[in-house]
C-alpha positions as a Markdown table, in Angstrom:
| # | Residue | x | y | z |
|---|---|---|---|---|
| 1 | Unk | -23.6 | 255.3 | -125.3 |
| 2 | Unk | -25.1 | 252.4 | -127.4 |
| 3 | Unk | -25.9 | 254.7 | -130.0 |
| 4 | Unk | -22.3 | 255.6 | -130.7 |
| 5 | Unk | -21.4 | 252.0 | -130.6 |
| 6 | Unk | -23.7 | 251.5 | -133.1 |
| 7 | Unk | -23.1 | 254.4 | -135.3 |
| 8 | Unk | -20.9 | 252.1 | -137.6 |
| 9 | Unk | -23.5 | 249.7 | -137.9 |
| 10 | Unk | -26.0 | 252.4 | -139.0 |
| 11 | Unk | -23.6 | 253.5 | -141.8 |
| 12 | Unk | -23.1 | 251.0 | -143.4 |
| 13 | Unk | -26.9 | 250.3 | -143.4 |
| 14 | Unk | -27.5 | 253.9 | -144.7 |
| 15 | Unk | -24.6 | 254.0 | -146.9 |
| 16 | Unk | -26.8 | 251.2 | -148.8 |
| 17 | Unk | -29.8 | 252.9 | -148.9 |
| 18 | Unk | -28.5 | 255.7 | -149.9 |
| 19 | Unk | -26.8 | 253.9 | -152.5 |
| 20 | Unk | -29.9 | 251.5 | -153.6 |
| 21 | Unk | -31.9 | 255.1 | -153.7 |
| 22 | Unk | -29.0 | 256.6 | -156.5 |
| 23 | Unk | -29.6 | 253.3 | -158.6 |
| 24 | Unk | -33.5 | 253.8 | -158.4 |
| 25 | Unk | -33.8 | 257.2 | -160.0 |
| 26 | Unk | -31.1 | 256.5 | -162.8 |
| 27 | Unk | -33.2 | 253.5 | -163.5 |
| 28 | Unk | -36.1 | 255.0 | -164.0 |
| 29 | Unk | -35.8 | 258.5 | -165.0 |
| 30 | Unk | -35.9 | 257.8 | -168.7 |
| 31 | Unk | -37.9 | 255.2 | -170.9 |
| 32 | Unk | -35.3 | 251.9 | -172.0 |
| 33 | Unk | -34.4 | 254.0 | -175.0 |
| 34 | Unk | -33.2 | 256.9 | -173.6 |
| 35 | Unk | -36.5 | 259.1 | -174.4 |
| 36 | Unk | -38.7 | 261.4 | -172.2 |
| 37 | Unk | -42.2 | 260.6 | -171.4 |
| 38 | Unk | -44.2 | 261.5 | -174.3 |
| 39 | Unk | -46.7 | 263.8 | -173.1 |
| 40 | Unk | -47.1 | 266.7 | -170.6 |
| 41 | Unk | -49.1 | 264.8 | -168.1 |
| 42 | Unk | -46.3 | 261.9 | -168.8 |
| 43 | Unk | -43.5 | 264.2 | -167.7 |
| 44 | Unk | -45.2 | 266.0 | -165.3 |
| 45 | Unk | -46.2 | 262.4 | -163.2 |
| 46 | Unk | -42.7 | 261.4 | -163.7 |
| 47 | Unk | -41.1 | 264.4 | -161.8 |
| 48 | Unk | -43.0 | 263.9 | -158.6 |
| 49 | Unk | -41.2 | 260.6 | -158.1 |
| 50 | Unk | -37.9 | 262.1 | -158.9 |
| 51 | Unk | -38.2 | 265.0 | -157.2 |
| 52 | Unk | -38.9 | 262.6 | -153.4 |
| 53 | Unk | -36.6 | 260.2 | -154.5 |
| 54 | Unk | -33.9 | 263.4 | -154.2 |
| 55 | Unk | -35.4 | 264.2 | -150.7 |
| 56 | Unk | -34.5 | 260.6 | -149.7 |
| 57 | Unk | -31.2 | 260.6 | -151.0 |
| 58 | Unk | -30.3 | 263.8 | -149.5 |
| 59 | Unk | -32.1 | 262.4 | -146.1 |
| 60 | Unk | -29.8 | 259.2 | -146.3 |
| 61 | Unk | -26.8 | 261.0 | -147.4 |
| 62 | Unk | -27.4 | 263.5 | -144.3 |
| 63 | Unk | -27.9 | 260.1 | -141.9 |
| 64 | Unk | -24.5 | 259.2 | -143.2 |
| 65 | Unk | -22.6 | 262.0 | -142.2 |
| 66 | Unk | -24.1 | 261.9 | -139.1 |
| 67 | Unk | -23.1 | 258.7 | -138.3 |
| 68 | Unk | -19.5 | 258.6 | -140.0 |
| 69 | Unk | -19.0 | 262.2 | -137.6 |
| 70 | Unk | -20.4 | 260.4 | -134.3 |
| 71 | Unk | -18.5 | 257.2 | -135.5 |
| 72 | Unk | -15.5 | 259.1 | -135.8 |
| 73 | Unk | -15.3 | 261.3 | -132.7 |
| 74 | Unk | -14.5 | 257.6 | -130.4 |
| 75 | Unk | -12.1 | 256.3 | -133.4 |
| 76 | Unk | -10.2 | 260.1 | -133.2 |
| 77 | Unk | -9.6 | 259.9 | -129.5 |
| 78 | Unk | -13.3 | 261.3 | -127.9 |
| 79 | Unk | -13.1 | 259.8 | -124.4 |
| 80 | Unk | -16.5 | 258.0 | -122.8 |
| 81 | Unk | -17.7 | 260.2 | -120.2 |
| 82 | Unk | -18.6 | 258.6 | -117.2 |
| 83 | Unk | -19.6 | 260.0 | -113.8 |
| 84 | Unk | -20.1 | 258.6 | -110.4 |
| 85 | Unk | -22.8 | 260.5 | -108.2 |
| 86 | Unk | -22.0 | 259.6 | -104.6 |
| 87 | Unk | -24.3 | 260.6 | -102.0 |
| 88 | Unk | -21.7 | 261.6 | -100.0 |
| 89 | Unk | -18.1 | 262.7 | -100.5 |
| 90 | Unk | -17.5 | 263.0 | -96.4 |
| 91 | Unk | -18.5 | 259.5 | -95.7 |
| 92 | Unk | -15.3 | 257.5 | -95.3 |
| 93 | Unk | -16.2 | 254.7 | -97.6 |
| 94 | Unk | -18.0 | 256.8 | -100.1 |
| 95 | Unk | -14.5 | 258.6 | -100.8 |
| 96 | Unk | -12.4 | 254.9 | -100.4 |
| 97 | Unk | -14.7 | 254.3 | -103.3 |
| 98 | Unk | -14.8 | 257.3 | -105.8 |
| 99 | Unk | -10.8 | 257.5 | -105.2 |
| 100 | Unk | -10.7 | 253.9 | -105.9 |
| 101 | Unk | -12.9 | 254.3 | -109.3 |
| 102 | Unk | -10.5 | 257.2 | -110.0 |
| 103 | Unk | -7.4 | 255.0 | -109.7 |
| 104 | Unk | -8.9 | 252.6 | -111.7 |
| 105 | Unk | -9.8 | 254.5 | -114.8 |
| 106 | Unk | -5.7 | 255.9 | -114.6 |
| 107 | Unk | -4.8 | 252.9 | -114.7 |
| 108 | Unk | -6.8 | 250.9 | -117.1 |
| 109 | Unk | -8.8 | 253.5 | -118.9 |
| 110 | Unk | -6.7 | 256.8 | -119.3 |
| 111 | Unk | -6.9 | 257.0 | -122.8 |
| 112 | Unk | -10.5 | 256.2 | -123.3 |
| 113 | Unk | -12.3 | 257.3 | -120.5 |
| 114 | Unk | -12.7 | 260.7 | -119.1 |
| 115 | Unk | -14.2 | 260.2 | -115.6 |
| 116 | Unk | -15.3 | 262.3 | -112.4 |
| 117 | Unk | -17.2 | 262.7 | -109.3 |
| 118 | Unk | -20.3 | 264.3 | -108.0 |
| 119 | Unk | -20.8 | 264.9 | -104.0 |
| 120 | Unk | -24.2 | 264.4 | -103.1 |
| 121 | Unk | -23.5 | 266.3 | -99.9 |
| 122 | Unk | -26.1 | 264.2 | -98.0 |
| 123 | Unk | -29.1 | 265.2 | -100.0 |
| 124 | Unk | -31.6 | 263.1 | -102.4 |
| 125 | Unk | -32.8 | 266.6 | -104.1 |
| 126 | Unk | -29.6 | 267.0 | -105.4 |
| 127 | Unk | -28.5 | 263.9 | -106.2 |
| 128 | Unk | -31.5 | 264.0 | -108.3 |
| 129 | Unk | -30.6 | 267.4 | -109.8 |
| 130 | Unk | -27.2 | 266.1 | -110.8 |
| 131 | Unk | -28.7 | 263.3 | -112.8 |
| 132 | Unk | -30.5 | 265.6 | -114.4 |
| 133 | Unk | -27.8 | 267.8 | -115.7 |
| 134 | Unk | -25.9 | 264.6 | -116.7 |
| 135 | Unk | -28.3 | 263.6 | -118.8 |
| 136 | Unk | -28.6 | 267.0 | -120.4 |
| 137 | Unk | -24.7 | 267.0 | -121.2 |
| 138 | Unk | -25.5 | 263.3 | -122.9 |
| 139 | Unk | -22.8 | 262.0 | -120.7 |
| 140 | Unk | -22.0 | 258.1 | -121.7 |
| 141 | Unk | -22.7 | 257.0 | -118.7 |
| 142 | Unk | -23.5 | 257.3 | -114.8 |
| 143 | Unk | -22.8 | 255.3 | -111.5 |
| 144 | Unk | -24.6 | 256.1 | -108.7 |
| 145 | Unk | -24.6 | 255.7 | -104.8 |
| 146 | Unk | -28.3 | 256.8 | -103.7 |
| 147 | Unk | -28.6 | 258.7 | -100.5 |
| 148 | Unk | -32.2 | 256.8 | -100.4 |
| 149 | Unk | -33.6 | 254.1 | -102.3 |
| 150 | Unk | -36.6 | 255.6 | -103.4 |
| 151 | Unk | -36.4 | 259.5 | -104.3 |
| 152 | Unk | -33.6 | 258.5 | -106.6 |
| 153 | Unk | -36.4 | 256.3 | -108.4 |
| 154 | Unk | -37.3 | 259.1 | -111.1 |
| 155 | Unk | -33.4 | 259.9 | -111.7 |
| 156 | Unk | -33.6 | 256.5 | -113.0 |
| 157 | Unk | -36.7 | 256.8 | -115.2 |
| 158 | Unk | -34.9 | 259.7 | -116.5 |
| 159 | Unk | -32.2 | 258.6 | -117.8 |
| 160 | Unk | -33.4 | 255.4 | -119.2 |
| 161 | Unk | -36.0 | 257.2 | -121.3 |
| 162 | Unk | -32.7 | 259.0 | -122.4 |
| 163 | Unk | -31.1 | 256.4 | -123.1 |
| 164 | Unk | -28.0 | 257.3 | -121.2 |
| 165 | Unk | -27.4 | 254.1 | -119.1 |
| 166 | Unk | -27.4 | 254.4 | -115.3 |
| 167 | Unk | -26.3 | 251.7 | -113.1 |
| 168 | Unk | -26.0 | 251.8 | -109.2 |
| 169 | Unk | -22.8 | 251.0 | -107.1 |
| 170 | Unk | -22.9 | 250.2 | -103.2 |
| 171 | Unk | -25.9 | 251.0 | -102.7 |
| 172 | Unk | -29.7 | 250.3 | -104.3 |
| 173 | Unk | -32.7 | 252.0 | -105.9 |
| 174 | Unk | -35.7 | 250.7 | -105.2 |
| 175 | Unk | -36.5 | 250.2 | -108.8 |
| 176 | Unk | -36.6 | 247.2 | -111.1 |
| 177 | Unk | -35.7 | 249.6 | -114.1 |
| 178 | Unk | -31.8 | 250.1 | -113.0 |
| 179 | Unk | -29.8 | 248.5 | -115.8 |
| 180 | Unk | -27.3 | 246.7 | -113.1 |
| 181 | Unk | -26.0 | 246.7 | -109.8 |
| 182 | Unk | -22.9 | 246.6 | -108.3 |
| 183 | Unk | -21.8 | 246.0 | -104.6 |
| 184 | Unk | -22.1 | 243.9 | -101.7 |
| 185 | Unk | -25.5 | 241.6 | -100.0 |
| 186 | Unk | -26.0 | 244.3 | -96.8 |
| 187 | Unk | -28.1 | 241.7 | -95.3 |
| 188 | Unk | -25.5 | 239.4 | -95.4 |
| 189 | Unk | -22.9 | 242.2 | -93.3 |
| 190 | Unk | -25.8 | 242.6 | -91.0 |
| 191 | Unk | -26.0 | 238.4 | -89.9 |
| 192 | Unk | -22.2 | 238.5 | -89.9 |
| 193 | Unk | -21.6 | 241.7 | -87.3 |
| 194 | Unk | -25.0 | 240.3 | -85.6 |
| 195 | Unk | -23.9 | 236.0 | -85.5 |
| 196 | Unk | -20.4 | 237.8 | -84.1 |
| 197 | Unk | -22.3 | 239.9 | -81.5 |
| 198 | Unk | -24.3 | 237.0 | -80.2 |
| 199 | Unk | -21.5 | 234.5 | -80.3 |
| 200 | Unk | -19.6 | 236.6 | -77.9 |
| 201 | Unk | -22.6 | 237.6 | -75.8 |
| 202 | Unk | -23.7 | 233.7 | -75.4 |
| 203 | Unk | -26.7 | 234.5 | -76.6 |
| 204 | Unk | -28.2 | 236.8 | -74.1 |
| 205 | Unk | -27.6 | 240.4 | -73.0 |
| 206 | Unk | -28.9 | 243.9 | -74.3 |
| 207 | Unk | -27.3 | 245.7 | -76.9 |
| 208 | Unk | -27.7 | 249.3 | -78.9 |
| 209 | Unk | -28.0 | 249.8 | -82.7 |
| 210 | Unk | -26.8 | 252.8 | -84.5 |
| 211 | Unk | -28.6 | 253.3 | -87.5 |
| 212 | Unk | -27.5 | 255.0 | -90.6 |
| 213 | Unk | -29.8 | 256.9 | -92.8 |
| 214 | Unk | -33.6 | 256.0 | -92.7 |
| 215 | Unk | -34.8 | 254.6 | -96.0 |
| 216 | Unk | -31.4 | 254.1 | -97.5 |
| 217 | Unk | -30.8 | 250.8 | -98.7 |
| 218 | Unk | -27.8 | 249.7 | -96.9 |
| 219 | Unk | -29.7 | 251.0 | -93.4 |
| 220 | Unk | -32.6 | 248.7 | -94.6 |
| 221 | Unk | -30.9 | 245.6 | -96.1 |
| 222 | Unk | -28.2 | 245.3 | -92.8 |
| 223 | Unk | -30.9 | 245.8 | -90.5 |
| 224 | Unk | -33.1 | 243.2 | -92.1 |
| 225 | Unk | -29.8 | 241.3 | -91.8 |
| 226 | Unk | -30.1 | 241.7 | -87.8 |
| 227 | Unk | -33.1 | 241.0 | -87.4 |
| 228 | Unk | -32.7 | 237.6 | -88.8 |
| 229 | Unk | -30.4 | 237.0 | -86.7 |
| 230 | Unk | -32.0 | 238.5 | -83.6 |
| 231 | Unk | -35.1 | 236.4 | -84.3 |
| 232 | Unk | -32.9 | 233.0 | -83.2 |
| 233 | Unk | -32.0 | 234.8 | -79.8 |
| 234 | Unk | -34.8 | 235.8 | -77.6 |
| 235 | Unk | -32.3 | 236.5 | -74.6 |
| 236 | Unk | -31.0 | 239.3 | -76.9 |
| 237 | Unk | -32.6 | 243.0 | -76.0 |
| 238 | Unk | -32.4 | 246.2 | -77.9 |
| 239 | Unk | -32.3 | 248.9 | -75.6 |
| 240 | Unk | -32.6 | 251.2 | -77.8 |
| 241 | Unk | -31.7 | 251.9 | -81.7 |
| 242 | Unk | -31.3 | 255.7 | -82.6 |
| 243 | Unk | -30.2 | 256.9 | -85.6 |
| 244 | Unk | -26.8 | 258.4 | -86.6 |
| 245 | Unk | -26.6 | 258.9 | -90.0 |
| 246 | Unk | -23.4 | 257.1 | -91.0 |
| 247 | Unk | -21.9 | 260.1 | -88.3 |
| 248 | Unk | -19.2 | 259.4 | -86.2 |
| 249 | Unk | -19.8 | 262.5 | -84.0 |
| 250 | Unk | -23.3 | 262.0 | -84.0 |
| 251 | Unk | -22.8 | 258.4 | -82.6 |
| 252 | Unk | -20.1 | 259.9 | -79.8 |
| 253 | Unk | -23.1 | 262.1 | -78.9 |
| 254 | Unk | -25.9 | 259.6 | -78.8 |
| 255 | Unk | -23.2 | 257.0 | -77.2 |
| 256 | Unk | -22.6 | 259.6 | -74.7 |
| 257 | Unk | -26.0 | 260.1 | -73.4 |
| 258 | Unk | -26.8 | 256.6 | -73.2 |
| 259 | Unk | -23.6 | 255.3 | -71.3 |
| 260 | Unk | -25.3 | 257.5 | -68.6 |
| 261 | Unk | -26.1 | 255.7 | -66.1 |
| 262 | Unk | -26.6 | 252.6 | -68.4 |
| 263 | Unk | -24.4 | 249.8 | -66.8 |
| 264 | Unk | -26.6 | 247.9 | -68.4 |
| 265 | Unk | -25.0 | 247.9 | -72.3 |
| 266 | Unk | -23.4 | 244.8 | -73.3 |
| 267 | Unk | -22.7 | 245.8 | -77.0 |
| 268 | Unk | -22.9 | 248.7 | -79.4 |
| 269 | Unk | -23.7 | 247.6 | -83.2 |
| 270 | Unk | -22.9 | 250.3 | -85.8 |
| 271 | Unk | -24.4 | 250.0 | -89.0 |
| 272 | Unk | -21.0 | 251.6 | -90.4 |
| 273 | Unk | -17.5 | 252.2 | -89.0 |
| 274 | Unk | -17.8 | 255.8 | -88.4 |
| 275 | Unk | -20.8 | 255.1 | -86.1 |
| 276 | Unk | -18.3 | 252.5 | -84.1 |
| 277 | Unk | -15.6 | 254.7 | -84.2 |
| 278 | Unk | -17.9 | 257.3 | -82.5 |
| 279 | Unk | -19.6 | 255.1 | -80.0 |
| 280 | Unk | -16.0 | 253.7 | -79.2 |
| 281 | Unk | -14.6 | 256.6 | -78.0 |
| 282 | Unk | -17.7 | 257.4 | -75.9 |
| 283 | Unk | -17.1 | 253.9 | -74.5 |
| 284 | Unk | -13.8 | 254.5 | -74.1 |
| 285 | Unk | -13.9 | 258.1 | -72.4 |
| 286 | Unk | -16.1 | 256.2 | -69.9 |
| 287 | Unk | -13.8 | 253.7 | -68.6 |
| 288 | Unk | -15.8 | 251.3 | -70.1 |
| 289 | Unk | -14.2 | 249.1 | -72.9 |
| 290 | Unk | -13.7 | 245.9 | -71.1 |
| 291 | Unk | -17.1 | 245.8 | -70.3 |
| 292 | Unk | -19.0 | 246.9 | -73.6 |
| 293 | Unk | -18.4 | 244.9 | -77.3 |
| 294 | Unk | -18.6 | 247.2 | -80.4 |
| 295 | Unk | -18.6 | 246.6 | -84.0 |
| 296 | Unk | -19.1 | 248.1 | -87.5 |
| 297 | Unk | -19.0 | 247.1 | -90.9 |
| 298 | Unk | -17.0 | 248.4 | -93.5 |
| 299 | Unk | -13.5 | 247.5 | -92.5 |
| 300 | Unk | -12.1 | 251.6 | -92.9 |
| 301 | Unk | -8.4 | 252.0 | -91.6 |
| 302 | Unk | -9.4 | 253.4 | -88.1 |
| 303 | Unk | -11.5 | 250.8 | -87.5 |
| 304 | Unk | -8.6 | 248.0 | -88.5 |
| 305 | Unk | -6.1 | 249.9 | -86.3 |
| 306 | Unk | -8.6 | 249.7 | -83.4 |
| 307 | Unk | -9.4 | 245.8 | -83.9 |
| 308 | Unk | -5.2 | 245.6 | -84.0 |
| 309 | Unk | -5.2 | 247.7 | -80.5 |
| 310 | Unk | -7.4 | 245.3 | -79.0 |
| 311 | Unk | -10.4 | 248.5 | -78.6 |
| 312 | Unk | -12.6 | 247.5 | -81.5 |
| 313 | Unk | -14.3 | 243.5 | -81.3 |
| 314 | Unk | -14.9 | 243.4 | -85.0 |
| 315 | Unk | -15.9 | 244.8 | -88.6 |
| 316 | Unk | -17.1 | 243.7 | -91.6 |
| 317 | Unk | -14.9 | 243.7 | -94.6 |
| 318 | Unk | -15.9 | 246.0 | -97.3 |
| 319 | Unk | -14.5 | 245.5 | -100.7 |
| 320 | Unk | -14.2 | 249.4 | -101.8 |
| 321 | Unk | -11.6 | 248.1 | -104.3 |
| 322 | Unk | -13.9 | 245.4 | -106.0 |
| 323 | Unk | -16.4 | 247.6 | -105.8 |
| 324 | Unk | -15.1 | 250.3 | -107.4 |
| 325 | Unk | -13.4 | 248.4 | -110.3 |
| 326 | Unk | -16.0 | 246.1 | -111.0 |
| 327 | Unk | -18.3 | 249.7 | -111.4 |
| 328 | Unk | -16.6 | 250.7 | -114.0 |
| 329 | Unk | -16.1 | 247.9 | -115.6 |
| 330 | Unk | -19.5 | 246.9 | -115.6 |
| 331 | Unk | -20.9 | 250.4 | -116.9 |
| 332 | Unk | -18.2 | 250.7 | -120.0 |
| 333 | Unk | -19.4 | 247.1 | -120.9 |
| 334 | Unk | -22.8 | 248.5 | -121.2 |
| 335 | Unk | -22.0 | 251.9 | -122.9 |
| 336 | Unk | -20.1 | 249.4 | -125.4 |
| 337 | Unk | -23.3 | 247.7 | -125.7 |
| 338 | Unk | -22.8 | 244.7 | -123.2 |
| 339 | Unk | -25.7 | 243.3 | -121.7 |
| 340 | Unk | -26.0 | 244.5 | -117.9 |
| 341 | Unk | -25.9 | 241.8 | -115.4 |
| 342 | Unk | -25.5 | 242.5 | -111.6 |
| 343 | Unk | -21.9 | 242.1 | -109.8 |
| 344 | Unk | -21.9 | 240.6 | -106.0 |
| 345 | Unk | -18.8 | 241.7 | -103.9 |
| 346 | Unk | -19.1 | 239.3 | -100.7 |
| 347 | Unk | -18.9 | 240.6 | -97.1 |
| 348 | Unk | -16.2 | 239.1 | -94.4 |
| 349 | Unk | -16.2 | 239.3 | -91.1 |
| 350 | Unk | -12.5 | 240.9 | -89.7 |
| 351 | Unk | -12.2 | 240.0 | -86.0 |
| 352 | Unk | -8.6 | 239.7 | -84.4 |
| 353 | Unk | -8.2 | 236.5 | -85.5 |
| 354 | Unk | -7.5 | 238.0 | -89.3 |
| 355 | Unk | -7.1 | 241.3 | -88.7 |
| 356 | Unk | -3.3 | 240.6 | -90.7 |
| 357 | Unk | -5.3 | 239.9 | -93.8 |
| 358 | Unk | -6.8 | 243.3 | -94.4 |
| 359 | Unk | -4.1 | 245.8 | -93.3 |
């Protein structure tokens, strides 16, 4: 943490006041020839002074100890602990991205970081919980991926008041007091997989939207994204926009149920790649792929061996990688005392046309 990158600072700072208290008291501990103080009440006066000038050299000497042993523990081989709370470790991309952090620290920060992952398992409460305990251990420092935007808020308060910085990845907390952010404009994957959509619709024809989790902020951000572009092209109807939860076989369910009877689809946008992977194969157990477009967004390997088969119409690239290694760059600078700043990974739309590019 900063503290520990300033612990040198702080000695040498001590070490000098420790040192201008020591001249202090043999100054003026005797009169300029050597004597006592010549009376009782003299003597008696002049050992109050003495005796808190001895507190504050023990005090100072104590501070310096401190900090030469904190100091020390980096400078002997103490590895920065930093951990990454994901909100979910069965979410595709979520695991792309911790093993990606973890390959990352082996290969550029073996020997000064120690570094490890938390599963969220889908819940807010215990993504909360986890910060919590981190910031009891006094870990270095903390990535997170919030499952929502705004019950992660307190984790935040938390751990600044600590003093143990906190920074998001992928994902946002709806809170100006996160130190930095790391990931990708969502808004912007939502006008790419939507501008695609309507493109190859001509700009009119009724489409489905599979949402992932309500309130968190990539669900928000991509379909604010949408509607932008949905806004240019009246012609284009939303039948109906149900919520899947990032699922794939929650998306072949719902896909299922509404292919019933419902010639009237045109295209299926996923808010993820697991959704489109899900709503694909209902598509496809229906008969119905050369009549119904589907997308996603993240660019995961099932989804780029669909695009290649000619099943899937497109994805949106997301940089797990860049992600990932910017994270933990970006936290370490701060531990190290950096100043925070935010990192944007840009989106890009993978279609058949590129596919070649991103295998």
């Amino acid at each position: 943490m900063k503290k520990r990158v300033a612990a040198l600072t702080m000695v040498c700072v001590l070490a000098t006041i420790s040192l201008a208290a020591c001249g202090t008291a043999d100054s003026k501990g005797t009169t300029e020839g050597g004597s006592s103080a010549k009376t009782e009440a003299g003597t008696t006066e002049a050992a109050k002074p003495e005796t808190a000038k001895s507190e504050a050299e023990a005090d100072a000497a104590d501070a310096v100890d401190e900090a030469i042993t904190e100091a020390a523990g980096k400078a002997s081989g103490e590895k920065y602990k930093i951990v990454f709370s994901s909100y979910s470790q069965t979410a595709q991309f979520q695991v792309l991205l911790a093993e990606a952090m973890q390959d990352y620290v082996s290969e550029k920060y073996a020997d000064t970081v120690d570094f490890s992952v938390l599963d969220g398992n889908m819940d807010s409460a215990t993504q909360v919980g986890q910060i919590d305990n981190l910031i009891a251990q006094n870990v270095d420092g903390i990535l997170i991926c919030p499952m929502d935007g705004d019950a992660l808020v307190p984790a935040v308060e938390a751990a600044n008041e600590a003093k143990v910085p906190l920074i998001t990845v992928n994902a946002q907390v709806n809170s100006d007091e996160v130190l930095a952010h790391v990931g990708s404009d969502d808004i912007v994957a939502g006008e790419l997989e939507m501008q695609y959509v309507a493109d190859q619709l001509n700009g009119k024809g009724n489409i489905v939207i599979l949402h992932g989790p309500n309130g968190i902020s990539a669900e928000v951000l991509r379909r604010e994204g949408y509607e932008n572009i949905l806004k240019k092209y009246p012609d284009i109807k939303v039948l109906s926009e149900p919520t899947c939860n990032w699922s794939r076989e929650e998306a072949l369910s719902t896909t299922e149920n509404l292919l019933q009877g419902a010639d009237e689809i045109q295209a299926i946008v996923a808010q993820n790649d697991e959704m489109a992977m899900g709503a694909l194969q209902a598509v496809l157990d229906n008969d119905m792929g050369d009549k119904i477009i589907v997308t996603g967004i993240d660019a995961i390997d099932d989804a780029k061996a669909a695009i290649e088969a000619g099943t899937l119409s497109a994805t949106v690239f997301q940089d797990a990688k860049g992600q990932a290694e910017a994270g933990i760059d970006e936290i370490l600078d701060i531990v190290k005392g950096g100043e925070p700043k935010d990192v944007s990974i840009p989106y890009v739309l993978v279609t058949k046309d590129n596919i070649a590019d991103y295998k």
